[in-house]
mmCIF file of C-alpha atoms in Angstrom:
data_model
loop_
_atom_site.group_PDB
_atom_site.id
_atom_site.type_symbol
_atom_site.label_atom_id
_atom_site.label_comp_id
_atom_site.label_asym_id
_atom_site.label_seq_id
_atom_site.Cartn_x
_atom_site.Cartn_y
_atom_site.Cartn_z
ATOM 1 C CA ASP A 1 8.531 -7.098 -14.114
ATOM 2 C CA VAL A 2 7.935 -7.799 -10.622
ATOM 3 C CA LYS A 3 5.737 -10.291 -10.053
ATOM 4 C CA VAL A 4 4.144 -10.886 -6.536
ATOM 5 C CA THR A 5 1.636 -13.412 -6.185
ATOM 6 C CA GLN A 6 -1.198 -14.093 -3.589
ATOM 7 C CA SER A 7 -2.275 -17.684 -3.507
ATOM 8 C CA SER A 8 -5.358 -17.039 -3.232
ATOM 9 C CA ARG A 9 -8.093 -14.014 -4.884
ATOM 10 C CA TYR A 10 -11.064 -15.034 -2.782
ATOM 11 C CA LEU A 11 -11.539 -17.234 0.480
ATOM 12 C CA VAL A 12 -14.022 -18.104 2.324
ATOM 13 C CA LYS A 13 -13.894 -19.231 6.031
ATOM 14 C CA ARG A 14 -15.288 -20.435 9.472
ATOM 15 C CA THR A 15 -14.778 -18.484 12.994
ATOM 16 C CA GLY A 16 -12.445 -20.480 14.431
ATOM 17 C CA GLU A 17 -10.602 -21.953 11.657
ATOM 18 C CA LYS A 18 -7.101 -22.016 11.359
ATOM 19 C CA VAL A 19 -6.124 -19.446 7.818
ATOM 20 C CA PHE A 20 -3.266 -19.437 5.553
ATOM 21 C CA LEU A 21 -2.359 -16.576 3.303
ATOM 22 C CA GLU A 22 0.338 -17.192 0.731
ATOM 23 C CA CYS A 23 2.434 -14.919 -1.081
ATOM 24 C CA VAL A 24 5.494 -15.377 -3.778
ATOM 25 C CA GLN A 25 7.323 -12.773 -5.041
ATOM 26 C CA ASP A 26 10.230 -13.667 -7.938
ATOM 27 C CA MET A 27 12.783 -10.403 -7.408
ATOM 28 C CA ASP A 28 14.585 -11.338 -5.178
ATOM 29 C CA HIS A 29 13.432 -8.536 -2.761
ATOM 30 C CA GLU A 30 14.766 -8.330 0.571
ATOM 31 C CA ASN A 31 11.579 -6.969 1.948
ATOM 32 C CA MET A 32 8.264 -8.053 2.723
ATOM 33 C CA PHE A 33 4.989 -7.100 4.009
ATOM 34 C CA TRP A 34 1.433 -7.807 5.239
ATOM 35 C CA TYR A 35 -1.990 -5.114 4.969
ATOM 36 C CA ARG A 36 -4.917 -5.210 5.529
ATOM 37 C CA GLN A 37 -7.436 -3.035 3.934
ATOM 38 C CA ASP A 38 -10.366 -1.927 5.614
ATOM 39 C CA PRO A 39 -13.212 0.631 3.770
ATOM 40 C CA GLY A 40 -12.274 4.004 5.397
ATOM 41 C CA LEU A 41 -9.424 2.712 6.923
ATOM 42 C CA GLY A 42 -6.554 2.699 4.246
ATOM 43 C CA LEU A 43 -3.712 0.014 4.646
ATOM 44 C CA ARG A 44 -3.159 -0.906 7.931
ATOM 45 C CA LEU A 45 0.622 -3.051 8.218
ATOM 46 C CA ILE A 46 0.336 -6.322 10.551
ATOM 47 C CA TYR A 47 3.881 -7.702 9.877
ATOM 48 C CA PHE A 48 6.706 -7.347 8.084
ATOM 49 C CA SER A 49 10.138 -9.879 6.762
ATOM 50 C CA TYR A 50 13.669 -7.724 6.109
ATOM 51 C CA ASP A 51 15.216 -11.001 5.514
ATOM 52 C CA VAL A 52 14.634 -14.615 5.641
ATOM 53 C CA LYS A 53 13.062 -15.860 9.305
ATOM 54 C CA MET A 54 13.247 -11.944 10.614
ATOM 55 C CA LYS A 55 9.200 -10.966 11.018
ATOM 56 C CA GLU A 56 8.888 -7.285 12.682
ATOM 57 C CA LYS A 57 5.015 -6.606 13.915
ATOM 58 C CA GLY A 58 3.600 -3.687 12.290
ATOM 59 C CA ASP A 59 0.289 -1.491 13.663
ATOM 60 C CA ILE A 60 -2.057 -3.923 14.140
ATOM 61 C CA PRO A 61 -0.097 -7.307 14.295
ATOM 62 C CA GLU A 62 -3.288 -8.883 16.756
ATOM 63 C CA GLY A 63 -4.528 -11.996 16.037
ATOM 64 C CA TYR A 64 -2.063 -13.129 13.231
ATOM 65 C CA SER A 65 1.527 -14.225 13.070
ATOM 66 C CA VAL A 66 3.735 -14.782 9.574
ATOM 67 C CA SER A 67 6.324 -17.260 8.405
ATOM 68 C CA ARG A 68 9.644 -16.478 6.125
ATOM 69 C CA GLU A 69 11.479 -19.692 5.406
ATOM 70 C CA LYS A 70 12.381 -18.836 2.454
ATOM 71 C CA LYS A 71 13.332 -15.449 0.780
ATOM 72 C CA GLU A 72 10.314 -15.686 -1.905
ATOM 73 C CA ARG A 73 7.551 -16.794 0.163
ATOM 74 C CA PHE A 74 5.946 -14.928 2.944
ATOM 75 C CA SER A 75 3.027 -16.328 5.461
ATOM 76 C CA LEU A 76 0.423 -14.377 7.197
ATOM 77 C CA ILE A 77 -1.552 -17.028 9.470
ATOM 78 C CA LEU A 78 -4.471 -16.621 11.429
ATOM 79 C CA GLU A 79 -4.525 -19.172 14.576
ATOM 80 C CA SER A 80 -8.048 -18.473 15.129
ATOM 81 C CA ALA A 81 -9.811 -16.935 12.395
ATOM 82 C CA SER A 82 -12.148 -14.665 13.812
ATOM 83 C CA THR A 83 -15.361 -12.592 11.891
ATOM 84 C CA ASN A 84 -13.283 -8.869 12.813
ATOM 85 C CA GLN A 85 -10.617 -10.574 10.005
ATOM 86 C CA THR A 86 -12.982 -10.339 7.363
ATOM 87 C CA SER A 87 -10.857 -7.921 5.378
ATOM 88 C CA MET A 88 -8.531 -7.312 1.635
ATOM 89 C CA TYR A 89 -5.310 -8.541 2.611
ATOM 90 C CA LEU A 90 -1.949 -7.252 0.088
ATOM 91 C CA CYS A 91 1.368 -8.868 0.169
ATOM 92 C CA ALA A 92 4.196 -5.988 -0.838
ATOM 93 C CA SER A 93 7.500 -6.791 -1.998
ATOM 94 C CA SER A 94 10.388 -4.339 -2.155
ATOM 95 C CA THR A 95 14.613 -3.730 -2.298
ATOM 96 C CA ASN A 96 15.887 -1.690 0.824
ATOM 97 C CA ASP A 97 15.612 1.185 -2.251
ATOM 98 C CA ARG A 98 12.394 2.639 -2.957
ATOM 99 C CA GLY A 99 8.829 2.012 -3.394
ATOM 100 C CA GLN A 100 6.605 -1.272 -2.047
ATOM 101 C CA TYR A 101 4.847 -4.029 -4.749
ATOM 102 C CA PHE A 102 1.552 -5.469 -4.778
ATOM 103 C CA GLY A 103 -0.094 -8.492 -4.733
ATOM 104 C CA ALA A 104 -3.602 -8.932 -6.386
ATOM 105 C CA GLY A 105 -4.954 -9.333 -3.046
ATOM 106 C CA THR A 106 -6.769 -11.955 -1.178
ATOM 107 C CA ARG A 107 -10.225 -11.179 -0.401
ATOM 108 C CA LEU A 108 -11.247 -13.126 3.515
ATOM 109 C CA SER A 109 -14.834 -13.805 4.638
ATOM 110 C CA VAL A 110 -14.617 -15.286 7.876
ATOM 111 C CA LEU A 111 -18.690 -16.430 8.350
ATOM 112 C CA ASP B 1 -1.769 9.460 15.821
ATOM 113 C CA GLN B 2 -2.210 9.620 11.622
ATOM 114 C CA GLN B 3 1.487 10.647 9.764
ATOM 115 C CA VAL B 4 -0.156 10.504 6.361
ATOM 116 C CA LYS B 5 -3.297 12.762 5.687
ATOM 117 C CA GLN B 6 -5.606 12.334 2.577
ATOM 118 C CA ASN B 7 -8.474 14.507 3.925
ATOM 119 C CA SER B 8 -10.596 14.374 1.115
ATOM 120 C CA PRO B 9 -12.273 11.090 0.919
ATOM 121 C CA SER B 10 -14.016 11.400 -2.678
ATOM 122 C CA LEU B 11 -13.288 13.232 -5.564
ATOM 123 C CA SER B 12 -15.140 13.580 -8.941
ATOM 124 C CA VAL B 13 -14.047 15.522 -11.609
ATOM 125 C CA GLN B 14 -14.943 16.013 -15.395
ATOM 126 C CA GLU B 15 -13.143 14.541 -17.878
ATOM 127 C CA GLY B 16 -10.886 16.083 -19.302
ATOM 128 C CA ARG B 17 -10.472 18.416 -16.560
ATOM 129 C CA ILE B 18 -7.881 18.501 -13.855
ATOM 130 C CA SER B 19 -7.906 16.017 -11.327
ATOM 131 C CA ILE B 20 -6.030 17.417 -8.100
ATOM 132 C CA LEU B 21 -5.285 15.065 -5.406
ATOM 133 C CA ASN B 22 -3.905 16.190 -1.407
ATOM 134 C CA CYS B 23 -1.888 14.557 0.917
ATOM 135 C CA ASP B 24 -0.390 16.349 4.411
ATOM 136 C CA TYR B 25 2.068 15.190 6.680
ATOM 137 C CA THR B 26 2.920 15.726 10.198
ATOM 138 C CA ASN B 27 6.998 13.540 10.133
ATOM 139 C CA SER B 28 9.467 15.913 9.213
ATOM 140 C CA MET B 29 11.493 12.815 8.788
ATOM 141 C CA PHE B 30 9.708 11.165 5.625
ATOM 142 C CA ASP B 31 11.489 11.608 2.600
ATOM 143 C CA TYR B 32 10.602 10.195 0.156
ATOM 144 C CA PHE B 33 7.263 10.001 -0.739
ATOM 145 C CA LEU B 34 4.963 8.445 -3.415
ATOM 146 C CA TRP B 35 1.474 7.569 -5.000
ATOM 147 C CA TYR B 36 -0.581 4.396 -4.998
ATOM 148 C CA LYS B 37 -3.305 3.549 -7.454
ATOM 149 C CA LYS B 38 -5.873 1.210 -6.878
ATOM 150 C CA TYR B 39 -9.224 -0.816 -9.016
ATOM 151 C CA PRO B 40 -11.379 -2.650 -6.800
ATOM 152 C CA ALA B 41 -10.357 -6.185 -6.033
ATOM 153 C CA GLU B 42 -6.885 -5.375 -7.239
ATOM 154 C CA GLY B 43 -4.090 -4.925 -5.234
ATOM 155 C CA PRO B 44 -2.521 -0.657 -5.192
ATOM 156 C CA THR B 45 -0.236 -0.384 -8.008
ATOM 157 C CA PHE B 46 2.853 2.277 -8.023
ATOM 158 C CA LEU B 47 2.183 5.069 -9.883
ATOM 159 C CA ILE B 48 4.397 8.178 -8.691
ATOM 160 C CA SER B 49 6.862 8.690 -6.552
ATOM 161 C CA ILE B 50 9.361 11.794 -4.824
ATOM 162 C CA SER B 51 11.899 12.392 -3.055
ATOM 163 C CA SER B 52 12.487 15.612 -0.597
ATOM 164 C CA ILE B 53 15.367 16.838 -2.209
ATOM 165 C CA LYS B 54 13.094 17.678 -5.521
ATOM 166 C CA ASP B 55 9.662 19.597 -5.637
ATOM 167 C CA LYS B 56 8.242 18.828 -8.608
ATOM 168 C CA ASN B 57 8.430 14.911 -10.749
ATOM 169 C CA GLU B 58 6.118 14.628 -13.867
ATOM 170 C CA ASP B 59 5.573 11.463 -15.772
ATOM 171 C CA GLY B 60 2.981 11.904 -18.579
ATOM 172 C CA ARG B 61 -0.015 13.003 -17.303
ATOM 173 C CA PHE B 62 1.279 12.387 -13.534
ATOM 174 C CA THR B 63 3.074 15.186 -11.798
ATOM 175 C CA VAL B 64 3.705 15.069 -8.113
ATOM 176 C CA PHE B 65 4.530 18.879 -6.080
ATOM 177 C CA LEU B 66 6.292 18.403 -2.357
ATOM 178 C CA ASN B 67 5.860 21.413 -0.542
ATOM 179 C CA LYS B 68 8.517 20.292 2.510
ATOM 180 C CA SER B 69 7.798 23.733 3.819
ATOM 181 C CA ALA B 70 4.225 22.960 4.650
ATOM 182 C CA LYS B 71 4.372 19.192 4.785
ATOM 183 C CA HIS B 72 2.449 18.519 1.851
ATOM 184 C CA LEU B 73 2.177 17.097 -1.864
ATOM 185 C CA SER B 74 -0.340 17.313 -4.386
ATOM 186 C CA LEU B 75 -0.689 14.886 -7.573
ATOM 187 C CA HIS B 76 -2.370 16.035 -10.699
ATOM 188 C CA ILE B 77 -3.064 14.224 -13.354
ATOM 189 C CA VAL B 78 -4.028 16.351 -16.988
ATOM 190 C CA PRO B 79 -6.261 15.175 -18.608
ATOM 191 C CA SER B 80 -8.597 13.219 -16.400
ATOM 192 C CA GLN B 81 -9.804 10.317 -17.991
ATOM 193 C CA PRO B 82 -12.166 7.802 -16.685
ATOM 194 C CA GLY B 83 -9.275 4.955 -16.351
ATOM 195 C CA ASP B 84 -8.453 7.268 -14.039
ATOM 196 C CA SER B 85 -10.847 6.515 -11.512
ATOM 197 C CA ALA B 86 -9.616 4.058 -8.430
ATOM 198 C CA VAL B 87 -8.375 5.494 -4.969
ATOM 199 C CA TYR B 88 -5.427 6.888 -4.756
ATOM 200 C CA PHE B 89 -3.464 6.246 -2.162
ATOM 201 C CA CYS B 90 -0.576 8.608 -0.534
ATOM 202 C CA ALA B 91 2.451 6.972 0.818
ATOM 203 C CA ALA B 92 5.617 7.621 2.566
ATOM 204 C CA ARG B 93 8.746 6.684 4.218
ATOM 205 C CA GLU B 94 11.397 8.051 6.515
ATOM 206 C CA ALA B 95 14.815 7.941 5.861
ATOM 207 C CA GLY B 96 17.148 4.542 6.208
ATOM 208 C CA SER B 97 13.474 2.928 6.466
ATOM 209 C CA TYR B 98 12.003 0.318 3.994
ATOM 210 C CA GLN B 99 8.413 0.789 5.636
ATOM 211 C CA LEU B 100 5.836 2.591 4.221
ATOM 212 C CA THR B 101 3.108 4.879 5.959
ATOM 213 C CA PHE B 102 -0.223 5.134 4.061
ATOM 214 C CA GLY B 103 -3.241 7.688 3.878
ATOM 215 C CA LYS B 104 -6.297 6.475 4.132
ATOM 216 C CA GLY B 105 -6.966 6.998 0.155
ATOM 217 C CA THR B 106 -9.025 9.293 -2.260
ATOM 218 C CA LYS B 107 -11.402 7.502 -4.047
ATOM 219 C CA LEU B 108 -11.070 9.290 -7.414
ATOM 220 C CA SER B 109 -14.174 9.780 -10.077
ATOM 221 C CA VAL B 110 -14.177 11.159 -13.986
ATOM 222 C CA ILE B 111 -16.898 11.800 -15.168
ATOM 223 C CA PRO B 112 -17.425 10.927 -18.932
#
């Protein structure tokens, strides 16, 4: 079974803090994704990566950056957290073939 | 501009009856469609998919139907069980791409 692991299930941060969300997959997938999920808005793509050190902006990249130094790890960075970044963050990975496999999610609250 | 639309935010069904979740899309380049199921505080899990060369795919209690001319797909769950209560997301992928475009989801409640 594919396993996508997000480092934290719940995080509480202060406005202005730098926040790192980590994601690791164990299936040697080429592609990794970061989404946020908000009520009534579904899943919105923040950034994705199709190879080590490669990244592409998704639909809502503002206020976020990413890092992929190793194939199995994809990090989402909030440079200066703001209250409107309070959300559920979901990491996913896939091969170039079919669907995506998701982690359990990180519920981030920015106070 | 929403390319994948789930027009029903919620649906309630009696246990044992059929649940039908609908999804419409506008992008004719989509060639692969998926349904995901999501419980609260968990990540979405893959449920069933269908390629555009087919019009039906079945897996146990779950069947997905694709009507390409109408740009419409539906997920049928028969019989519905209380454990099926979750948010269901429809997703689509363009040919040659690995990005998925998601709908906003439909919350299914199966009443015992």
